[in-house]
XYZ file of C-alpha atoms in Angstrom:
536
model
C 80.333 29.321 123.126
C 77.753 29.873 119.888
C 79.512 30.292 116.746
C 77.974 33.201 114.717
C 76.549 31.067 112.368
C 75.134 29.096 115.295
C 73.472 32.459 116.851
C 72.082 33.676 112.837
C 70.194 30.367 112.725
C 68.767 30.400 116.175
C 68.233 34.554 114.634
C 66.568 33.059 111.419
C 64.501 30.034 113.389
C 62.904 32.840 115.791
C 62.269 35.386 113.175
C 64.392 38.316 114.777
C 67.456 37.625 111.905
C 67.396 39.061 108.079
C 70.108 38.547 106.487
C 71.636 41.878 105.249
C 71.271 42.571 101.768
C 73.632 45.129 99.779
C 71.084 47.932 99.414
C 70.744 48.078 103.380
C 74.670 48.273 103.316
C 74.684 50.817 101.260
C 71.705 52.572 103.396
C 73.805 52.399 106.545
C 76.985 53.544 104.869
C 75.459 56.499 103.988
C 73.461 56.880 107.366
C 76.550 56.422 109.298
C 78.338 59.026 106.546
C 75.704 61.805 107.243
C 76.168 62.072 111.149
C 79.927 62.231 110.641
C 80.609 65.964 111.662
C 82.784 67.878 108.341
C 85.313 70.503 108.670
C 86.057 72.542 105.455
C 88.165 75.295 104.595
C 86.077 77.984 102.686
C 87.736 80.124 100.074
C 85.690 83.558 100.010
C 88.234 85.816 98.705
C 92.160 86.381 98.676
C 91.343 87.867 102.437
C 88.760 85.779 103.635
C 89.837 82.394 104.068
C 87.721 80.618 107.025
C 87.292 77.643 108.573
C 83.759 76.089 108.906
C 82.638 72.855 111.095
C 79.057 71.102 109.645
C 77.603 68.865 112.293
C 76.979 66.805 109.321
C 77.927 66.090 105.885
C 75.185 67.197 103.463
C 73.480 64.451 101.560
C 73.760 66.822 98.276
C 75.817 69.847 96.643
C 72.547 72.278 96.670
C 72.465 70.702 100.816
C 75.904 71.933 101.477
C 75.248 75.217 99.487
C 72.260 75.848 101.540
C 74.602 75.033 104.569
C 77.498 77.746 103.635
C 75.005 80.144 103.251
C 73.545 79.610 106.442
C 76.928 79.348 108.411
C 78.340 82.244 106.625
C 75.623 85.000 106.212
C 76.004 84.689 102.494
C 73.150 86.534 100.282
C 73.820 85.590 96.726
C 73.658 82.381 94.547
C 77.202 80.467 94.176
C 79.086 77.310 93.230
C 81.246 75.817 94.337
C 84.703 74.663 93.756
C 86.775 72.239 95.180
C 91.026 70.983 95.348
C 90.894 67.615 93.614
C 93.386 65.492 94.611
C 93.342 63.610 91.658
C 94.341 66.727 89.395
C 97.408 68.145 91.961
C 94.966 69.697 93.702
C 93.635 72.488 91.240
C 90.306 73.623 91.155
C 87.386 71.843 89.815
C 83.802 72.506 89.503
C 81.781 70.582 92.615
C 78.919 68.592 90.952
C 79.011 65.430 93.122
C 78.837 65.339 96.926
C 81.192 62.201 96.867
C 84.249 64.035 95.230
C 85.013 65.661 98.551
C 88.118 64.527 100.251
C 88.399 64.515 104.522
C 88.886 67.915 105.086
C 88.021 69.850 101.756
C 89.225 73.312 100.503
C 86.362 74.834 98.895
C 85.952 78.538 96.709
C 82.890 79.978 96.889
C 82.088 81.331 93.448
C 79.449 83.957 93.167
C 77.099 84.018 90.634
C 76.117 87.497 89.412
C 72.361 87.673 88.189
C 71.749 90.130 85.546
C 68.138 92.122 85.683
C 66.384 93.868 82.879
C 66.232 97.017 82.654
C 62.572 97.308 82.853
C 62.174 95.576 85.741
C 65.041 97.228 87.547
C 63.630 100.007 87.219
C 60.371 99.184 88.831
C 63.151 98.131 92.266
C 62.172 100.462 94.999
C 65.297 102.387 96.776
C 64.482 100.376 99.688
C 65.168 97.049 98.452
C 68.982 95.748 97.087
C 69.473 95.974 93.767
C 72.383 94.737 91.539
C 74.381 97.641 91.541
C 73.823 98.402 95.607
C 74.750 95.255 97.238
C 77.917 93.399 96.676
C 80.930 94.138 94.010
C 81.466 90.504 93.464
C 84.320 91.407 91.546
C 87.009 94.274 91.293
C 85.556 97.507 88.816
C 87.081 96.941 85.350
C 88.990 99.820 86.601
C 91.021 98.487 89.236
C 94.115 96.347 88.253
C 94.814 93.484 89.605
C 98.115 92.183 89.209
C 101.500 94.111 89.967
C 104.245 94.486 87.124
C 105.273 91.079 85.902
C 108.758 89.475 85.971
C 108.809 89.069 82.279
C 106.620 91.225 80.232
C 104.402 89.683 77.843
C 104.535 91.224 74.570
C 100.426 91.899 73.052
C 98.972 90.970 70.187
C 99.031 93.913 67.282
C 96.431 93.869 64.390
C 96.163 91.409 61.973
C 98.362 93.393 59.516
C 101.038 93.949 61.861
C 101.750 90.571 63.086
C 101.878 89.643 59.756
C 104.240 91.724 58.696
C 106.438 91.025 61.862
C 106.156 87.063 61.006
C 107.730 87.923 57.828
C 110.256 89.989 58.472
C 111.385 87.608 61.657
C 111.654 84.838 59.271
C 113.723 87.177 56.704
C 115.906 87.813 59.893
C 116.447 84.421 60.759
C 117.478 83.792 57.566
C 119.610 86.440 56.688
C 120.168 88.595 59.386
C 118.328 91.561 57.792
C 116.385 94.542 60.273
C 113.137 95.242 59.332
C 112.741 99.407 58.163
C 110.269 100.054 60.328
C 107.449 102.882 58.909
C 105.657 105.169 60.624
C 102.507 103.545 61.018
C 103.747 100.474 62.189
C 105.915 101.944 64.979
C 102.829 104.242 66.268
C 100.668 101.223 66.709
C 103.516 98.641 68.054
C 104.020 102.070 70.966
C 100.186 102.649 71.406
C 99.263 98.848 72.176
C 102.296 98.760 74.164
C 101.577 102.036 76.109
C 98.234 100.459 76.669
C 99.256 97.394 77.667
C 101.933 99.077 80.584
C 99.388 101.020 81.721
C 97.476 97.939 82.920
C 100.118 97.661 85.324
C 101.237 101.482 86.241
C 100.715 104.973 84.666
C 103.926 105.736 85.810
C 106.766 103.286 84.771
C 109.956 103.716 86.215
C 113.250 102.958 83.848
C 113.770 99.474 84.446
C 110.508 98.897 83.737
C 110.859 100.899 80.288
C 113.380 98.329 79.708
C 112.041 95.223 80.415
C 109.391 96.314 77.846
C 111.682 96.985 75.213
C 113.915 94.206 76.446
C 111.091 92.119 75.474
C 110.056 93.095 72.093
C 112.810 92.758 70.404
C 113.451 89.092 71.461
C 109.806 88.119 70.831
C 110.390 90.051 67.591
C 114.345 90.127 66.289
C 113.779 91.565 63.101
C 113.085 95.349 65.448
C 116.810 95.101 67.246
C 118.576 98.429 66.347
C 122.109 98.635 65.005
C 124.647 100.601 66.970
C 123.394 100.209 70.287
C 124.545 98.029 73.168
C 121.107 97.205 74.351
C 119.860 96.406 70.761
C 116.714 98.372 72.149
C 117.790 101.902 73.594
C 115.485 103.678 70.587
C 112.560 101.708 71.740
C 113.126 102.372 75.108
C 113.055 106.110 74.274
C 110.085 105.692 72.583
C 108.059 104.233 75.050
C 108.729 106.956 77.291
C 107.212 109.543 74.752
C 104.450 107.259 74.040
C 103.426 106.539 77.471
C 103.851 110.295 78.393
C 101.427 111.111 75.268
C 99.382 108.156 76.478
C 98.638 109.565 80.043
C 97.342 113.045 78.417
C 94.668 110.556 76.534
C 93.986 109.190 80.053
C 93.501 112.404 81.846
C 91.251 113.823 79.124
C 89.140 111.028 79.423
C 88.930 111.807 83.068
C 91.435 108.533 84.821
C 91.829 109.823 88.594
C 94.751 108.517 87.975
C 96.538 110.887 86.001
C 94.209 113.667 86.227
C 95.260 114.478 89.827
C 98.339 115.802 88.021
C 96.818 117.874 85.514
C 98.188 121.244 85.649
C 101.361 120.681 87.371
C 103.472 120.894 85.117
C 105.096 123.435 82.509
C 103.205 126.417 81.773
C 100.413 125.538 84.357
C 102.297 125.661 87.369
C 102.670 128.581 89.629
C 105.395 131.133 89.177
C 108.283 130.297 91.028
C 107.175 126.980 91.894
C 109.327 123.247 89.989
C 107.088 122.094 87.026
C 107.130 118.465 89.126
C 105.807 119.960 92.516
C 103.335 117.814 94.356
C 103.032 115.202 91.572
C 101.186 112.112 93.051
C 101.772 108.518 91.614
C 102.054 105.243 93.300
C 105.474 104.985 95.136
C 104.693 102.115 97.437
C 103.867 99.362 95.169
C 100.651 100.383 94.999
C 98.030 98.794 91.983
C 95.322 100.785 92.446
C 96.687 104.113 93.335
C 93.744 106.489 92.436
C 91.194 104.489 90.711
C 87.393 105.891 89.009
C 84.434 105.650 90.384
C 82.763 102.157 90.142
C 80.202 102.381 86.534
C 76.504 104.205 87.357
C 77.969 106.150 90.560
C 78.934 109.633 91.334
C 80.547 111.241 94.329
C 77.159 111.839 95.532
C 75.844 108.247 95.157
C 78.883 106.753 97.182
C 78.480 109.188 99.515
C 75.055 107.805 100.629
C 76.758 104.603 100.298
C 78.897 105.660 103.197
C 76.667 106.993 105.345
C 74.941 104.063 105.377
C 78.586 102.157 106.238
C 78.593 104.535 109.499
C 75.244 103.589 110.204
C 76.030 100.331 110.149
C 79.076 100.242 112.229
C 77.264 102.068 115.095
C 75.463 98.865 116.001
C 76.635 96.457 118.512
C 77.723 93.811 116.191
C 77.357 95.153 111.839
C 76.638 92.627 109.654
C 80.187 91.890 108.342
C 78.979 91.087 105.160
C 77.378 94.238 104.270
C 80.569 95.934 105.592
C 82.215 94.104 102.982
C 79.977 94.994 100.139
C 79.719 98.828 101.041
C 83.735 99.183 101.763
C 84.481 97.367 98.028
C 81.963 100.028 96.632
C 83.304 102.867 98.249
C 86.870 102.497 97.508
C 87.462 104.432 94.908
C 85.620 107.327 96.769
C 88.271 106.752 100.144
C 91.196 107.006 97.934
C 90.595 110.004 96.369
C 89.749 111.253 100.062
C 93.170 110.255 101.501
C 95.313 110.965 98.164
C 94.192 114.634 97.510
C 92.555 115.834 100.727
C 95.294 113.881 102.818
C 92.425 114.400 106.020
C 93.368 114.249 109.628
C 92.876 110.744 111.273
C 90.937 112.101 113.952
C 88.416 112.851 110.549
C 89.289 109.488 109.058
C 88.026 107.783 112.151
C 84.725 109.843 111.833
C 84.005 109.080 108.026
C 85.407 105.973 107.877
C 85.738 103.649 110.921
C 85.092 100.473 109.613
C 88.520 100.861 107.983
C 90.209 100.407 111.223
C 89.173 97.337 111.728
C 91.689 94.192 111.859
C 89.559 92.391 108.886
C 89.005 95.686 106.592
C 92.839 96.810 107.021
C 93.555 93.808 105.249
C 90.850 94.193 102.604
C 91.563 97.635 101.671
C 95.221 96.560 101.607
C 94.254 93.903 99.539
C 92.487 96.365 97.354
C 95.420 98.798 97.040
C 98.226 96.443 96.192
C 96.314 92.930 95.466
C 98.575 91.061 98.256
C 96.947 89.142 101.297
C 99.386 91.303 103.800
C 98.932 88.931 107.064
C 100.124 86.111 104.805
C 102.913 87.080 102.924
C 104.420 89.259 106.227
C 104.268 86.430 108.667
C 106.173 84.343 105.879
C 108.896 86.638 105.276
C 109.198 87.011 108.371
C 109.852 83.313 109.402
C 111.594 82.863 106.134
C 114.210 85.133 106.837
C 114.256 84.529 111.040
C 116.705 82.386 111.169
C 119.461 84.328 109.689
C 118.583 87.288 111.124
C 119.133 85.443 114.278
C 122.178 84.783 113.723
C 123.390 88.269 111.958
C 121.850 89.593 115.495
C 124.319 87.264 117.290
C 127.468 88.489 115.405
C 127.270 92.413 116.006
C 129.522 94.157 118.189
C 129.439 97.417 119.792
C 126.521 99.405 121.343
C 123.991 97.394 118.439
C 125.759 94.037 119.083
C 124.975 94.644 123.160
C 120.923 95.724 122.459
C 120.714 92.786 120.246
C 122.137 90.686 122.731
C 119.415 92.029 125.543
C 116.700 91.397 122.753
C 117.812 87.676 122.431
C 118.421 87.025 126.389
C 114.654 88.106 126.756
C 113.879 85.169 124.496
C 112.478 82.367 126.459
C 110.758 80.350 123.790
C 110.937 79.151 120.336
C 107.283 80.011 119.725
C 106.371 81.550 116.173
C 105.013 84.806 118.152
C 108.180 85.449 120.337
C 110.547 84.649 117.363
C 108.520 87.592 115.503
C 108.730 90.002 118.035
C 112.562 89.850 118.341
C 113.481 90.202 114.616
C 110.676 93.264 114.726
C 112.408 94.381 117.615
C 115.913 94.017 116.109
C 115.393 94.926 113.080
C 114.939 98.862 114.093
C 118.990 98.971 115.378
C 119.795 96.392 112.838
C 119.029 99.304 110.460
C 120.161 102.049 112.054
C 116.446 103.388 112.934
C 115.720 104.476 116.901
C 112.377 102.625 118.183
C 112.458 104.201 121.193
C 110.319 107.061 119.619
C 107.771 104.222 117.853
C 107.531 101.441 120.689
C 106.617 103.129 123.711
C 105.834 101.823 127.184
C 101.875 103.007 128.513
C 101.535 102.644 132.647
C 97.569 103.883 133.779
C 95.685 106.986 131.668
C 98.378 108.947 130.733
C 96.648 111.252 127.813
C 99.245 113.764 127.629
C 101.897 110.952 126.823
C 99.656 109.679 123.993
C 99.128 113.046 122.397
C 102.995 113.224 121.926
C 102.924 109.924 119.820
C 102.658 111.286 116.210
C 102.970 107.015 115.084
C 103.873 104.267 116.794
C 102.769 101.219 119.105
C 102.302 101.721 122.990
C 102.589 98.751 125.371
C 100.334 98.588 127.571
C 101.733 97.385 130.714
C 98.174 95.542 132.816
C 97.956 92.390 134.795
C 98.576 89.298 133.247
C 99.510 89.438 129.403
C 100.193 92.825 128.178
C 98.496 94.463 125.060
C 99.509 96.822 122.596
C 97.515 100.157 121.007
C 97.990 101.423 117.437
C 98.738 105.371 117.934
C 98.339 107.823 114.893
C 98.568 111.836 114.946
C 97.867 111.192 118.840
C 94.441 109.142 118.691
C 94.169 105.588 119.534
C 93.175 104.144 116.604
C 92.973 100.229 117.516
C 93.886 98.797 120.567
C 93.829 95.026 122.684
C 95.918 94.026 120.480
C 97.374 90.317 121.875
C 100.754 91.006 119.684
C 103.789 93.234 118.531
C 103.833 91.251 115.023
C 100.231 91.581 115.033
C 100.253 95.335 115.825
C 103.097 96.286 113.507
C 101.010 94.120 110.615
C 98.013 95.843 111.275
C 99.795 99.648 111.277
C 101.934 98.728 108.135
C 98.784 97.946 106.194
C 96.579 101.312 107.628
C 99.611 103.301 106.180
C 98.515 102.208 102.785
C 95.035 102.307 103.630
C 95.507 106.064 104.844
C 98.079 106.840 102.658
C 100.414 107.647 105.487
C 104.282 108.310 105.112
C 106.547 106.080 107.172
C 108.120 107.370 110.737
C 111.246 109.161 110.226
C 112.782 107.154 113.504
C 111.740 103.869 111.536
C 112.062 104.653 107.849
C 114.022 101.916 106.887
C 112.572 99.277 109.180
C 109.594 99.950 107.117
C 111.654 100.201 103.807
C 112.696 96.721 104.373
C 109.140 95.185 105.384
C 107.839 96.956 102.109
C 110.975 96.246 99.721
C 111.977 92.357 100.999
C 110.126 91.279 103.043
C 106.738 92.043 100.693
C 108.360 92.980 97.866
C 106.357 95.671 96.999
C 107.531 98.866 94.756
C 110.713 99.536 93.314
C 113.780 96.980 93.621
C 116.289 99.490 93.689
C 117.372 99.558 97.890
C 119.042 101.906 100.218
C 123.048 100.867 101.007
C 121.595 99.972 104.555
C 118.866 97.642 103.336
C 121.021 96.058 99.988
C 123.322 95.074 102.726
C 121.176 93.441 104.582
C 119.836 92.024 102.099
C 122.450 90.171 100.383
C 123.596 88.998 104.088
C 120.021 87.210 103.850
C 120.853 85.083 100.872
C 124.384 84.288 101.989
């Protein structure tokens, strides 16, 4: 047999071998590298996360640009950003095609291009302009992270912090208060009345005392002598402050607060509590009531949501302009479902893009800033286990529908463990499902008019499916799953602003409270219970 340097010279003698040099190495490295089919994980926002597959990898960055905006219907320049390895994988700008590992993770950043004014102005009402195509980012008034764990303490003016720095260090030394003056105290209250209103216009009392909690151990030298907390005066305080700090707000015209003006003291009707019908964020929600996005009236997003029911009359709308006209109109569909409080058969009229799986979980997004399918599939399975086996040990009437609920388990898939701790939980609780899951056979209209809110099964050959019921209209339906279903309904009761079933109050409690974590900490006896069996 012909060794292969016999066969390169017989190669070389008849002129059909040349030797390979390292440029042509390189060449078919790279060759071979572009036909090799790419899968990436593309980061649009919080709520849309997908997964793309590129028959090739793109030779450049602007080549795989021009790819994700093919694949992905995207309209606007971008960059792109990328999970380096190297760095723990944090973000990093994407400036070299050859910094991608196998399988990247890559954010889409959008890059918003600024037009002068004359020239905008020459933009016909036909074509997209800046401020009628995409909110690439939240309206300065929308906030977008819930109260923090430990309250950071702002920056006062110059004059302030200097005389706090001083009078810490006299503190430290000898133990002495600062005499706080007038001046100082209103300006320490206002920034801090500013600052907690970033979060919530209405604080509750722990929250009051986190605050004050908080400035006196960033600053010592404003503890108070003869109180157990150190900060009860402050705490006081703040509540004045913010109180005096929402009347700014509502004269300035914040939706926020100024659906309450009125409703209280001399303005409210004879007869009727000073705190009737006050509405403020009880659910954990960020963006309760927020303005109008900048250069728009009620009439402006009005046309902006016609043109969202135009859309989603076609056979298949363009998702992406979806997007863009449901982020514009938000502010408009709150202040719909908050003060008007419509009907859903109305709802479903004016707004039906909204129940749709993908914009239930944008407009929750954009009422409490939480990607809901995430975070309730994982407390779900985080807590699945034990609720298993807190199922297993009742007695009694519960114990014996528990123990039905876990014969009827067959698998250990991630679906079927779902359904039987959503299933569970309702007599775990002391709720009765039999009123919210309910059992459809063939057209039966007159049963579904009786459903005020709750999830029908729809019994069918081969898998069943399940239907979303509100005020007695079908509101989404083919749904594959119960942990789907009961996802997608938790989420359209913030989006309609919707209170929970009486025959499932604190099944819902618990999803909202634990399981999300959403709203106040304070729990009913029946869910603290619970609760601390989870962390046993």
């Amino acid at each position: 047999m012909a060794t292969r340097s016999e066969i390169q010279d017989k190669e070389v003698c008849s002129g059909t071998f040349e030797p390979r040099t390292k440029d042509s190495h390189n060449q078919q490295v790279q060759e071979m590298t572009a036909t090799q089919k790419m899968i990436l994980r593309v980061i649009l926002t919080e709520a849309d996360i997908r997964k793309v597959s590129l028959n090739a990898k793109p030779a450049t960055v602007e080549d795989l640009i021009s790819k994700l905006k093919e694949s992905l219907g995207l309209d606007y320049n971008c960059i792109l950003q990328f999970q380096d390895p190297e760095f723990n994988y944090e973000l990093c700008n994407l400036t070299d095609i050859a910094d991608l590992p196998e399988k990247p993770t890559i954010k889409v950043i959008p890059l918003l291009e600024l037009v002068p004014i004359s020239a905008s102005a020459e933009i016909s009402s036909d074509t997209h302009s800046t401020t009628d195509t995409e909110i690439l980012s939240p309206s300065p008034q929308e906030r977008q992270i819930g109260w923090p764990e430990f309250f950071d303490i702002p920056n006062f003016s110059v004059d302030v912090e200097y005389r706090l720095r001083q009078a810490d260090l006299l503190y430290v030394k000898d133990r002495t208060l600062f005499k706080v003056s007038k001046e100082v105290k209103h300006e320490i209250l206002e920034k801090l009345a500013e600052s907690m209103y970033g979060y919530t216009a209405y604080p509750n009392n722990a929250q009051f005392e986190s605050v004050a909690t908080a400035l006196i151990t960033k600053h010592p030298c404003l503890q108070e002598q003869g109180s157990s907390s150190r900060c009860s005066g402050w705490k006081n305080s703040l509540k004045y402050k913010m109180a005096n700090y929402r009347t700014k707000r509502r004269r300035s015209g914040c939706l926020d607060v100024a659906v309450n003006s009125g409703k209280r003291g001399r303005h409210s009707p004879e007869g009727v509590p000073a705190n009737k019908h006050i509405k403020k964020a009880k659910k954990g929600e960020l963006n309760y009531l927020p303005n109008f996005p900048d250069g728009f009236d009620q009439a402006g997003l009005e046309d902006a949501r016609k043109k969202l029911v135009d859309e989603m009359q076609k056979r298949t709308p363009d998702r992406w302009l979806v997007k863009q006209k449901m982020d514009l109109t938000f502010a408009l569909r709150r202040k719909e479902v908050v003060e008007s409080e419509p009907a859903i058969s109305l709802m479903m009229e004016r707004w039906p893009a909204i129940f749709t799986e993908d914009q239930v979980y944008m407009e929750f997004s954009r009422i409490v800033g939480k990607n809901l399918k995430q975070e309730f599939y994982e407390g779900i399975d985080q807590h699945s286990s034990r609720l298993m086996e807190i199922f297993r040990s009742k007695r009694g009437n519960v114990g014996q529908m528990l123990t039905l609920l876990l014969q009827q388990i067959r698998t250990n898939e991630p679906t079927d463990i779902r359904t039987l701790v959503l299933r569970g939980l309702p007599l775990l609780l002391g709720d009765n499902p039999t009123d919210f899951y309910k059992t459809y056979i063939g057209d039966d209209g007159d049963s579904l008019h009786q459903v005020d809110i709750g999830i029908l099964i729809v019994e069918q050959e081969g898998p069943s499916s399940f239907k979303i019921v509100i005020e007695g209209e079908t509101v989404m339906d083919s749904l594959q799953d119960l942990p789907k279903a009961v996802c997608i309904l938790f989420g359209l009761m913030y989006a309609l602003h919707l209170n929970y079933p009486k025959s499932m109050r604190n099944t819902f409690q618990f999803i909202q409270q634990v399981l999300l974590m959403l709203g106040h900490t304070d729990l009913k006896p029946r869910l603290q219970t619970l609760r601390n069996q989870l962390t046993i």
